[in-house]
Coordinates of C-alpha atoms in Angstrom, one line a residue:
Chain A
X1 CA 0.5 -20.1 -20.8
X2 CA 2.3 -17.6 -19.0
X3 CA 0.2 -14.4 -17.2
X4 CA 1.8 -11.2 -16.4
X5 CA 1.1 -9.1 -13.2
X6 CA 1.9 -5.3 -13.7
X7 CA 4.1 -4.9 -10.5
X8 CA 4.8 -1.4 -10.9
X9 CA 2.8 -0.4 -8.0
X10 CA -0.2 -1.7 -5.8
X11 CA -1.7 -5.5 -4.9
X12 CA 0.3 -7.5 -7.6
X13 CA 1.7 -9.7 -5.2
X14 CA -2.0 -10.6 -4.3
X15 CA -2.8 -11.6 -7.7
X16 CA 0.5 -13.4 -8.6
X17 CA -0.5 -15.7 -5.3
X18 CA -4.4 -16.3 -6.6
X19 CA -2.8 -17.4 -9.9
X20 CA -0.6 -19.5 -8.2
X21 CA -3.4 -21.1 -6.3
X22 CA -4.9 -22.6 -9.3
X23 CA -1.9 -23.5 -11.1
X24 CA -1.1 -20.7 -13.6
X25 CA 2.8 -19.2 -14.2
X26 CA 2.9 -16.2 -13.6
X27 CA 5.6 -13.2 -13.7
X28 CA 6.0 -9.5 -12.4
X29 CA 5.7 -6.9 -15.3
X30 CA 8.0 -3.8 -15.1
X31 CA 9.6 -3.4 -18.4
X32 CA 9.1 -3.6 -21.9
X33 CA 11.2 -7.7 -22.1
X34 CA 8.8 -8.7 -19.5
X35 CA 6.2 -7.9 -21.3
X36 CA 7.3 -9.8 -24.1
X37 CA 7.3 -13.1 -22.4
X38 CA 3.4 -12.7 -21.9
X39 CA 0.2 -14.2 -23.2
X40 CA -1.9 -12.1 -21.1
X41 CA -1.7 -9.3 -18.3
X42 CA -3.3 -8.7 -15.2
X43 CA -3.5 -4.8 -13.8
X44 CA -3.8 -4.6 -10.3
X45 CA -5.1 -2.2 -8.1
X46 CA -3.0 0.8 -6.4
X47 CA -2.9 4.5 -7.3
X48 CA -3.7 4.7 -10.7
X49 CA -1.7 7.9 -11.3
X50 CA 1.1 6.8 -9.8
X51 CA 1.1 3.8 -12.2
X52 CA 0.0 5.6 -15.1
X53 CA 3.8 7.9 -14.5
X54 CA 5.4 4.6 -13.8
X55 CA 4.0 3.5 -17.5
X56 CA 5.6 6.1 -18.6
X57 CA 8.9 6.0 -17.3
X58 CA 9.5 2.5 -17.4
X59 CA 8.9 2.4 -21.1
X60 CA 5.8 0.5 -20.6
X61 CA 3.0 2.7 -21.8
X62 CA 3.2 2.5 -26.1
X63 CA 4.4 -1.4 -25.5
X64 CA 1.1 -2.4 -23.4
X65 CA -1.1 -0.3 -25.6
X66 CA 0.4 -2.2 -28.9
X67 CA -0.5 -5.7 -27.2
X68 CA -4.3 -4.5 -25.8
X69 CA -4.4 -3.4 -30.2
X70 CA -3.5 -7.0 -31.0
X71 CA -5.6 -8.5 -28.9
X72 CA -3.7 -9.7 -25.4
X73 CA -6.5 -10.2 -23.0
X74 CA -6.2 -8.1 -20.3
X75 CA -7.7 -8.1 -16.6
X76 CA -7.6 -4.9 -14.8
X77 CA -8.8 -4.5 -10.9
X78 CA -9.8 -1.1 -9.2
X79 CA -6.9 0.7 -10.3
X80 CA -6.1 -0.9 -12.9
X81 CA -9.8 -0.6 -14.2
X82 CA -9.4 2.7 -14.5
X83 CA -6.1 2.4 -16.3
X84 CA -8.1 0.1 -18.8
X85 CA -11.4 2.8 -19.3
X86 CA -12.0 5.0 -22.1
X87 CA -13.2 8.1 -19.8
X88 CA -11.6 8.7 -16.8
X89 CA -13.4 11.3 -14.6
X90 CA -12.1 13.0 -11.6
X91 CA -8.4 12.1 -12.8
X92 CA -5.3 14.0 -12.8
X93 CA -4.8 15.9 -16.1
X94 CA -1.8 14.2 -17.3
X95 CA -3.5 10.5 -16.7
X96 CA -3.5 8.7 -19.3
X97 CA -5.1 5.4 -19.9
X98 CA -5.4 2.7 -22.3
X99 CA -9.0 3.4 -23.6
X100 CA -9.0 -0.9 -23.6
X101 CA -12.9 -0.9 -23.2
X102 CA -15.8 1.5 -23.5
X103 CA -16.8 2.8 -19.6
X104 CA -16.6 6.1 -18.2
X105 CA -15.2 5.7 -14.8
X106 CA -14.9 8.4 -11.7
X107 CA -11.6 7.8 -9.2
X108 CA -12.4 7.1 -5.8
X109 CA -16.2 7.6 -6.5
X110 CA -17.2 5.4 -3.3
X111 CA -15.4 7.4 -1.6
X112 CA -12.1 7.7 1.3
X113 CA -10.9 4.6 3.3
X114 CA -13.4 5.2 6.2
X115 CA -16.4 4.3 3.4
X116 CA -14.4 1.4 1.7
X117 CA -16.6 -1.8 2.2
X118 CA -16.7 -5.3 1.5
X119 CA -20.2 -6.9 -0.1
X120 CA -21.4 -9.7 -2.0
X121 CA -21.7 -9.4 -6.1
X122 CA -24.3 -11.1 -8.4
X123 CA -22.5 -11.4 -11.6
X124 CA -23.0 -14.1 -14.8
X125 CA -20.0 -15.7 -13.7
X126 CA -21.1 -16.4 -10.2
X127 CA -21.6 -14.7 -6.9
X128 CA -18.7 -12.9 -5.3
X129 CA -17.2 -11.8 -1.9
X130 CA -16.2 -8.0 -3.5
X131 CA -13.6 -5.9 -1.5
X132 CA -13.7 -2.1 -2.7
X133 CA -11.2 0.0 -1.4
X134 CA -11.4 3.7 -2.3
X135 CA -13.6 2.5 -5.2
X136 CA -13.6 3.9 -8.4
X137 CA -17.3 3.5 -10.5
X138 CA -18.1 2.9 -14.0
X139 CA -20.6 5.8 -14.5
X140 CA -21.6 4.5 -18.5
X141 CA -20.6 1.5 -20.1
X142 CA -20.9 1.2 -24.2
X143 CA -22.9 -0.4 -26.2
X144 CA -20.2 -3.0 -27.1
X145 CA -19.4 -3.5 -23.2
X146 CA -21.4 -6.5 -21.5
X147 CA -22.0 -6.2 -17.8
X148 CA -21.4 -9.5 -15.9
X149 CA -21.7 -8.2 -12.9
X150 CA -23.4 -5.4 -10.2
X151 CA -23.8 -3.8 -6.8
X152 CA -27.1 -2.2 -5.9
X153 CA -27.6 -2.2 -9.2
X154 CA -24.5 -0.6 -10.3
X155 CA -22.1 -2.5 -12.8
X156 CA -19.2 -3.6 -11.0
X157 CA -17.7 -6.2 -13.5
X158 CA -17.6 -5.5 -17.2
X159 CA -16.2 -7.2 -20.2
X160 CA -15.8 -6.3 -23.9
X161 CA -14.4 -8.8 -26.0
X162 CA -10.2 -9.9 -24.3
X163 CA -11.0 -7.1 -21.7
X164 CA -12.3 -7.9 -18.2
X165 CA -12.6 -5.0 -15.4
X166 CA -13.8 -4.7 -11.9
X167 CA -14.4 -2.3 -9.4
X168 CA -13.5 -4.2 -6.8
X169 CA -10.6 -6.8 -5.7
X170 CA -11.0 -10.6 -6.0
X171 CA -7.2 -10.9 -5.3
X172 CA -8.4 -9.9 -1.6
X173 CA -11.0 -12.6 -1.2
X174 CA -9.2 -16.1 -1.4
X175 CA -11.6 -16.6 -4.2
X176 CA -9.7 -17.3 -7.7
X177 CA -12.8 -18.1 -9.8
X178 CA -12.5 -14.7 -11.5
X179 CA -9.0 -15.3 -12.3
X180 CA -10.1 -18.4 -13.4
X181 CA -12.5 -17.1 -16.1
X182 CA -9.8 -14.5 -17.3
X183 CA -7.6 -17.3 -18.0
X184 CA -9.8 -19.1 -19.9
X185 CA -10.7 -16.2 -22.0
X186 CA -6.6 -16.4 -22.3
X187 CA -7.0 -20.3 -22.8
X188 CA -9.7 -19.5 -25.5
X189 CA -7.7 -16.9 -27.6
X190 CA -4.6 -19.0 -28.0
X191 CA -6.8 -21.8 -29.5
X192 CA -7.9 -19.6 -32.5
Chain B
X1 CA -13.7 -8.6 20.4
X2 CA -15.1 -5.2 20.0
X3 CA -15.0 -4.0 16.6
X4 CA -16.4 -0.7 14.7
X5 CA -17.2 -3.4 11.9
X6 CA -20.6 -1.5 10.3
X7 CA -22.7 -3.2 8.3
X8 CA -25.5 -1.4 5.8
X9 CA -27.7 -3.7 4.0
X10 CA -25.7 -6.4 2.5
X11 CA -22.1 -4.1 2.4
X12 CA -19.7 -4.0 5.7
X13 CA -17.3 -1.4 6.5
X14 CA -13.8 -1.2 8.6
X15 CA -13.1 -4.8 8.5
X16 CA -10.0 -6.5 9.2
X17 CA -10.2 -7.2 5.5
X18 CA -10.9 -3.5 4.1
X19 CA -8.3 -2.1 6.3
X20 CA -5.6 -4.7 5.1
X21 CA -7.0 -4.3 1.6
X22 CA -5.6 -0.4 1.3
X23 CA -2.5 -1.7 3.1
X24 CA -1.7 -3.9 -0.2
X25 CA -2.7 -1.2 -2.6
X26 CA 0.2 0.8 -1.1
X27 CA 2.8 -1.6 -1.9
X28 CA 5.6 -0.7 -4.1
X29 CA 4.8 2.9 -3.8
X30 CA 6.2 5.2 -1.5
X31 CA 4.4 7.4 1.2
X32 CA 6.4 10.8 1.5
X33 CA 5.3 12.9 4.5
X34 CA 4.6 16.7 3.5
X35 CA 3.8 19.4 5.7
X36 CA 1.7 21.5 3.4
X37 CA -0.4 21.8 0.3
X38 CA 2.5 22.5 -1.9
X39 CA 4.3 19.6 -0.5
X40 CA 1.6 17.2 -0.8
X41 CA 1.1 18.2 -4.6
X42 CA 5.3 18.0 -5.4
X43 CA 4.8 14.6 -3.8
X44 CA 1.3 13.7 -5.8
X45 CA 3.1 14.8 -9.2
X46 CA 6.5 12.7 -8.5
X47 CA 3.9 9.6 -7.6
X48 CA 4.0 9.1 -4.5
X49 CA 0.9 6.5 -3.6
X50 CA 0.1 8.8 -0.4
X51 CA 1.6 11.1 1.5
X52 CA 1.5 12.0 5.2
X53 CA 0.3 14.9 6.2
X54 CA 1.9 16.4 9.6
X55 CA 3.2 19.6 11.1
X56 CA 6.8 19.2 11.4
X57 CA 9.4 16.4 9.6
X58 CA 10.8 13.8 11.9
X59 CA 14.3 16.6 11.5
X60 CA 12.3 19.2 12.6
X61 CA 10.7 17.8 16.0
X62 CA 13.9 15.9 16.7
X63 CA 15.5 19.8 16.5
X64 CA 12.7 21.5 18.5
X65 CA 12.6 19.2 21.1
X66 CA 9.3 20.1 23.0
X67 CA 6.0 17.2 22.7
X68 CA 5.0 16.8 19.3
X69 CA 1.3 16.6 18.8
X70 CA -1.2 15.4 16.4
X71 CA -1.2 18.4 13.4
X72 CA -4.1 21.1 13.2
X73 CA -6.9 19.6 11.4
X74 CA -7.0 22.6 9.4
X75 CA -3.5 22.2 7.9
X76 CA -4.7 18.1 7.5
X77 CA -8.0 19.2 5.4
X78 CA -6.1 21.5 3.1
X79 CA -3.8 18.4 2.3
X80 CA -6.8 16.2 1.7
X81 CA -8.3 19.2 -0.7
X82 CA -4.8 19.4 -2.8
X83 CA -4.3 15.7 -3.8
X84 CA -6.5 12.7 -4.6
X85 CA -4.3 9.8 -3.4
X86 CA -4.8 8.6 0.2
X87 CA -3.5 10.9 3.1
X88 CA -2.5 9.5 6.3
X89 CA -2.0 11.2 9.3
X90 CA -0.1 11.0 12.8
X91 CA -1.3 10.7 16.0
X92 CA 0.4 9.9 19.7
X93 CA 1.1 6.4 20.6
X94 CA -2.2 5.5 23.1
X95 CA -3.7 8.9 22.3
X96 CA -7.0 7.3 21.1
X97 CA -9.2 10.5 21.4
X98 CA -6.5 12.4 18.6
X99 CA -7.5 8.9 16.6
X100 CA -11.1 10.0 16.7
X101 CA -10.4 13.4 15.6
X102 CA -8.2 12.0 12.9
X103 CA -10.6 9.6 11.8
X104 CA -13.4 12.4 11.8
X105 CA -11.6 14.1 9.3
X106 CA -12.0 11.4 6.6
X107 CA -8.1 10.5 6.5
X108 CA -7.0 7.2 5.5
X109 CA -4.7 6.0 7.5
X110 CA -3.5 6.4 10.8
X111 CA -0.2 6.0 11.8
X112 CA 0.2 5.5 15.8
X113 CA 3.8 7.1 15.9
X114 CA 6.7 7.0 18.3
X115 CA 8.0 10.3 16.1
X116 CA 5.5 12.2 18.2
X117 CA 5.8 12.2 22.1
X118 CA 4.1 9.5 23.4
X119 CA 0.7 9.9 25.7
X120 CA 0.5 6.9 27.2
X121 CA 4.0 4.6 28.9
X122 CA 1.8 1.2 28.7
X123 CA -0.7 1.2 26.4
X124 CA -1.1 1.4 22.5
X125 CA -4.5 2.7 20.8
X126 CA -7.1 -0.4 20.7
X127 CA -7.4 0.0 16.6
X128 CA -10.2 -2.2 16.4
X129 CA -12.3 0.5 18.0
X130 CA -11.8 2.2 14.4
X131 CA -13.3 1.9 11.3
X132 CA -10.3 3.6 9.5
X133 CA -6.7 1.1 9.4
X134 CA -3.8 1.7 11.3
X135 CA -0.1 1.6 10.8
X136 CA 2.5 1.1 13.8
X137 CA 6.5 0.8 13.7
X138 CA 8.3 -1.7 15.3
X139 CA 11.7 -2.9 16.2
X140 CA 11.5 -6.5 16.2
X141 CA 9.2 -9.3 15.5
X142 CA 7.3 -9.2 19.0
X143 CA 6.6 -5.8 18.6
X144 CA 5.0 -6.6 15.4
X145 CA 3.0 -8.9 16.6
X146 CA 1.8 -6.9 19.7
X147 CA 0.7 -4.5 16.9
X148 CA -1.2 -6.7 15.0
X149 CA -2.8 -8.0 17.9
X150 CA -4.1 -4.2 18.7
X151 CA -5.9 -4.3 15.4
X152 CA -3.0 -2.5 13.3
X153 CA -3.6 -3.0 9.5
X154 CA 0.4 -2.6 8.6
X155 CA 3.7 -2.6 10.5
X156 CA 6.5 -0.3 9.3
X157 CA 10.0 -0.6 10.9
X158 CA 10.8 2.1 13.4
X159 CA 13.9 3.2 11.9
X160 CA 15.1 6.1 13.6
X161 CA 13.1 8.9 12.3
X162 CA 15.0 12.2 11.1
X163 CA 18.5 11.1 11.1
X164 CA 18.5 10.4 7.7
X165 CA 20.7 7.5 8.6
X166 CA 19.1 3.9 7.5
X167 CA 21.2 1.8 9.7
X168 CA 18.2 1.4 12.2
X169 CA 15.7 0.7 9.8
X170 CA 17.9 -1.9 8.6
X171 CA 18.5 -3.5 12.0
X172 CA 14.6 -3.5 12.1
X173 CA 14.0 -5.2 9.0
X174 CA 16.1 -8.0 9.5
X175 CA 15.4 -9.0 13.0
X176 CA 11.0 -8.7 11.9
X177 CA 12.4 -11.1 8.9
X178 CA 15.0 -12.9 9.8
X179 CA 13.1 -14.1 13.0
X180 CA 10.2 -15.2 10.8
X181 CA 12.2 -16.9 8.6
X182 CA 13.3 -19.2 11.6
X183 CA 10.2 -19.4 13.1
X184 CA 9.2 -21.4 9.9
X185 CA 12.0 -23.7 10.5
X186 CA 11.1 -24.5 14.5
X187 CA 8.6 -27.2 15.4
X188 CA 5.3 -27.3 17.0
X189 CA 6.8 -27.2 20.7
X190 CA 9.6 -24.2 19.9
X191 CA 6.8 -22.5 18.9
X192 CA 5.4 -21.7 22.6
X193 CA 9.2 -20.9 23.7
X194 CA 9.2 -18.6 20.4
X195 CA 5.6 -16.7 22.1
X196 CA 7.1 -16.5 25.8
X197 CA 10.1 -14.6 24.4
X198 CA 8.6 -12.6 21.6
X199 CA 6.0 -11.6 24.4
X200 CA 3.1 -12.0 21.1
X201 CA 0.4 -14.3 21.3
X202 CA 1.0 -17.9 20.1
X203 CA -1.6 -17.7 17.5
X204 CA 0.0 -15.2 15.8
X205 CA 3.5 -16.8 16.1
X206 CA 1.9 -20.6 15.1
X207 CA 0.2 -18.5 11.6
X208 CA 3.5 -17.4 10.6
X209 CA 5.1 -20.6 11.0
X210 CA 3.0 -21.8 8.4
X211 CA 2.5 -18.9 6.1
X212 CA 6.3 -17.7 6.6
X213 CA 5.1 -14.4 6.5
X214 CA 3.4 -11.1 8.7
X215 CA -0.6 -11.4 8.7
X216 CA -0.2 -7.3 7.7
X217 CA 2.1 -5.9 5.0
X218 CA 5.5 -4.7 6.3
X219 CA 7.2 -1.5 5.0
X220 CA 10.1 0.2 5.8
X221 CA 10.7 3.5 7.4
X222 CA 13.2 5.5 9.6
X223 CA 16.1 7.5 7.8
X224 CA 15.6 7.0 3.7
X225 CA 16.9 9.4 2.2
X226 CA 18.1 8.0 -1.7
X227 CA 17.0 6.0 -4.3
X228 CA 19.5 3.5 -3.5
X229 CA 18.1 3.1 0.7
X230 CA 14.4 3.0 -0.4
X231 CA 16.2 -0.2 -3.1
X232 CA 18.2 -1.5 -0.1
X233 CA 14.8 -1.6 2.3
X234 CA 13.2 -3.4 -0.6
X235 CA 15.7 -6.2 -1.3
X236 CA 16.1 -7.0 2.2
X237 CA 11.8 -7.7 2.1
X238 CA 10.2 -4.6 2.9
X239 CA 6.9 -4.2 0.6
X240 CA 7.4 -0.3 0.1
X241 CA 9.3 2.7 1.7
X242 CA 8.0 5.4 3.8
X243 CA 9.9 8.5 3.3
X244 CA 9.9 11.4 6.4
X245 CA 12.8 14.3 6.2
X246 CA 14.7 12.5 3.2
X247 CA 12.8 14.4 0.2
X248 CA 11.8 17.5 1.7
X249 CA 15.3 18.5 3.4
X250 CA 17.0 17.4 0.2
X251 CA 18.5 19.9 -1.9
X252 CA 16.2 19.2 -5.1
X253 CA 13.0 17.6 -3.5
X254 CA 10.9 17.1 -6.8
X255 CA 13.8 15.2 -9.0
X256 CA 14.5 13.2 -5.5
X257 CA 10.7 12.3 -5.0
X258 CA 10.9 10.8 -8.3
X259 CA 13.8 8.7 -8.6
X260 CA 13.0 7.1 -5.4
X261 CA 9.3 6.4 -6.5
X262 CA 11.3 4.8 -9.5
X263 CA 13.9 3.2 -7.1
X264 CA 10.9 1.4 -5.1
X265 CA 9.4 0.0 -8.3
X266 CA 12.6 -1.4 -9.9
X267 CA 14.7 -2.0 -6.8
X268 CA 16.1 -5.1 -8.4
X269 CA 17.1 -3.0 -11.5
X270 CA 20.6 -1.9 -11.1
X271 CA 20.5 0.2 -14.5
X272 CA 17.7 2.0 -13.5
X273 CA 19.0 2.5 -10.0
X274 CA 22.2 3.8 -11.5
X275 CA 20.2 6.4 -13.7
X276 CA 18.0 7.9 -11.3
X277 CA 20.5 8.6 -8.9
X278 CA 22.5 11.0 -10.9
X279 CA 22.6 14.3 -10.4
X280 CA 19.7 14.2 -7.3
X281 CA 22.0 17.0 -5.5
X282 CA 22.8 16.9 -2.1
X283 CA 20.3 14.1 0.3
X284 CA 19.9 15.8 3.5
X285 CA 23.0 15.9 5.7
X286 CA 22.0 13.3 8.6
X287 CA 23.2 12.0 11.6
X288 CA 25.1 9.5 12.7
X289 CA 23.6 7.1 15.4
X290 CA 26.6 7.8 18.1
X291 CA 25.6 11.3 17.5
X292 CA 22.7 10.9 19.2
X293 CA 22.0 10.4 22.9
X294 CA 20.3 7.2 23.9
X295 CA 17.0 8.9 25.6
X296 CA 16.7 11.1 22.7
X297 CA 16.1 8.2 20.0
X298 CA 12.3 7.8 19.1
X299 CA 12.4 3.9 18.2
X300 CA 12.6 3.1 21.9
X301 CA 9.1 4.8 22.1
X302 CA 6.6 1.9 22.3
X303 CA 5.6 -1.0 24.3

């Protein structure tokens, strides 16, 4: 099994080292022959609109969309939540995201750096140390979308079917449990 | 320690950990300083992952001469309005109370800069006294280190700042690497030789000996001013690119803005580096080092 990190912008280098830590190859994502070497892809977080141009650009976009359709499991953190959701509120007009899984989700809804915090998450797959910088927050999640985990109540990590988001950043918490369970959801598909 | 670490029920803010954390969302982005509105929003549309938000370029203040302040908090606010990435701001190296106002102002990051005219000839801001991260330059490894042991979040090399000339910023970069690549080959005992001449505290110098890297991220800055410098910072191990005068007092800033935010993603990518550098019109003119008299060069600002 081989995972991808998106590396066109943001914490990618975080999450290629928490995949490391338990064992999985992984490889930096930034063009369309990367992609193809892939069984599943990890989004990280950054600036989502400067990663949604990048998509663009780099001939990405259309590729990434295509695999998502066939069923590649995807992981996207923060950023690369938002770059997953089917709504994106507060966005720039030209954003564009992948519409991977059914939440509506505002950009930088915690708000600025001075209110970025770190807190501990009650989710199904256990409890986590959660980092959230310039948070963005899933506002509504679909029917078809199961909430694994929350923050005062809030959903913070979200899953519908080979799609796993969060509002926060494991890759900043030595804690590779979550990367753990996307992998297996990896490990899963490829036995079917 | 004292730390402005708050912590509200079960959540805690402006730890070491948050402030790091937007430090890694930056990388492989670049951070483009803009002096207004417009600026900020040519910058936000190339994709720039933040932009800097301060009165004059590093150009202009080396031209006026004169002390360089922190920018009016009005002209800082109207950035913030215009653009919805993260905006960081200047302030004087040791000027803490300007920190306070900047931090006030809800602004992201601070960068304690030798660019403006220093306020203090010994000592840097105490960062952990914030809740909001810090960046600092530096010149060499120590410095670094000394940084980091002030509580700054990220180190960026020095450069020097409104020459468009990178030849600083790549003396910077490799003496910050190159020195920690040795330090991981020393033992235990040239470790406390490797402190005393560094001037940093052992800790610091024993953690990268057995990570091989800096406890912060390090970017480059000081004099980028194409596609192909922000590619040449990256290769040698910088994690993104600042970029001061090199957009704005280009010919073309928009097209520029966006071949170097392309040049930072795929600085391996010869092809794509070949592609966005056509046709950019003229980078900023520039000046060479020799050009430039030894008191008037900001990277031997700092302590």
């Amino acid at each position: 099994m081989q995972v991808g990190v998106l590396a066109l912008q943001g914490a990618f280098a975080a999450h290629s080292d928490c995949l490391t830590s338990i064992g999985v190859q992984s490889i930096e994502v930034r063009n369309p022959e990367q992609l193809g070497s892939v069984d599943a892809l990890l989004m990280p977080g950054g600036e989502s609109s400067t990663m949604s141009q990048l998509l663009e650009s780099s001939g990405l976009f259309d590729p990434i969309a295509a695999r998502i359709a066939d069923g590649m499991p995807v992981f996207g953190t923060c950023a690369g939540m938002i770059l997953l959701a089917s709504e994106i509120l507060d966005g720039r007009s030209d954003q564009r995201s992948f519409s991977a899984i059914d939440i509506s989700v505002r950009r930088n809804a915690f708000g600025r750096q001075v209110d970025s915090f770190e807190a501990t998450i009650n989710s199904s797959v256990g409890d986590f140390h959660g980092v959230f910088i310039r948070a963005p927050r899933i506002e509504r999640v679909g029917e078809d979308v199961e909430v694994l985990g929350s923050f005062n109540d809030e959903p913070v990590l979200v899953r519908q079917g080979n799609v796993l988001a969060a509002s926060f950043h494991p890759e900043l918490s030595n804690d590779a449990r979550l990367h753990e369970y996307f992998v297996s959801i990896t490990a899963n598909r490829k036995k079917v | 320690m004292a730390t402005m670490v708050s912590t509200n029920g079960s959540s805690s803010t402006g730890t070491q950990r948050v402030k790091r954390g937007l430090a890694e969302m930056l990388k492989g982005g670049v951070i483009m300083d803009v002096v207004n509105s417009d600026q900020a929003k040519i910058a936000e549309d190339a994709g720039a992952c933040a932009v800097m938000a301060l009165e004059r370029v590093p150009a202009d203040i080396r031209r006026d001469g004169g002390v360089a302040r922190m920018s009016d908090p009005e002209m800082i606010m109207a950035i913030q309005a215009s653009v919805s990435i993260p905006v960081m701001a200047k302030v004087r190296i040791g000027h803490f109370v300007e920190a306070q106002i900047i931090q006030s102002l809800g602004v992201d990051f601070i960068d304690e800069s030798e660019v403006l005219t220093p306020a203090d000839e010994t000592h840097h801001i105490d960062k952990f006294d914030f809740t909001i991260p810090f960046v600092c330059g530096a010149t060499n490894l120590g410095e670094a280190l000394r940084r980091i042991s002030e509580g700054a979040a990220l180190i960026r090399s020095k450069g020097e700042a409104g020459t468009g000339n990178m030849v600083e910023a790549v003396r910077h970069l490799r003496s910050i690497l190159g020195d920690i690549r040795k330090i991981t080959q020393a033992d235990s005992a040239e470790l406390f030789d490797w402190a005393k001449k560094l001037q940093a505290p052992l800790s610091l110098v024993q953690e990268i000996a057995e990570t091989g890297k800096l406890q912060v991220p390090l970017f480059a800055a000081g004099g980028i001013a194409t596609p192909a410098d922000a590619a040449l910072a990256m290769q040698l191990g910088a994690e993104t690119v600042f970029v001061g005068s090199g957009i704005f007092k280009s010919a073309d800033p928009a097209p520029r803005a966006k071949a170097i935010v392309e040049a930072t993603t795929h600085f391996r990518d010869a092809d794509v580096l070949a592609r966005v550098s056509r046709g950019l019109g003229v980078a900023m003119t520039g000046i060479a080092m020799d050009e430039i008299n030894e008191t008037q060069r900001f990277a031997q600002r700092g302590w």
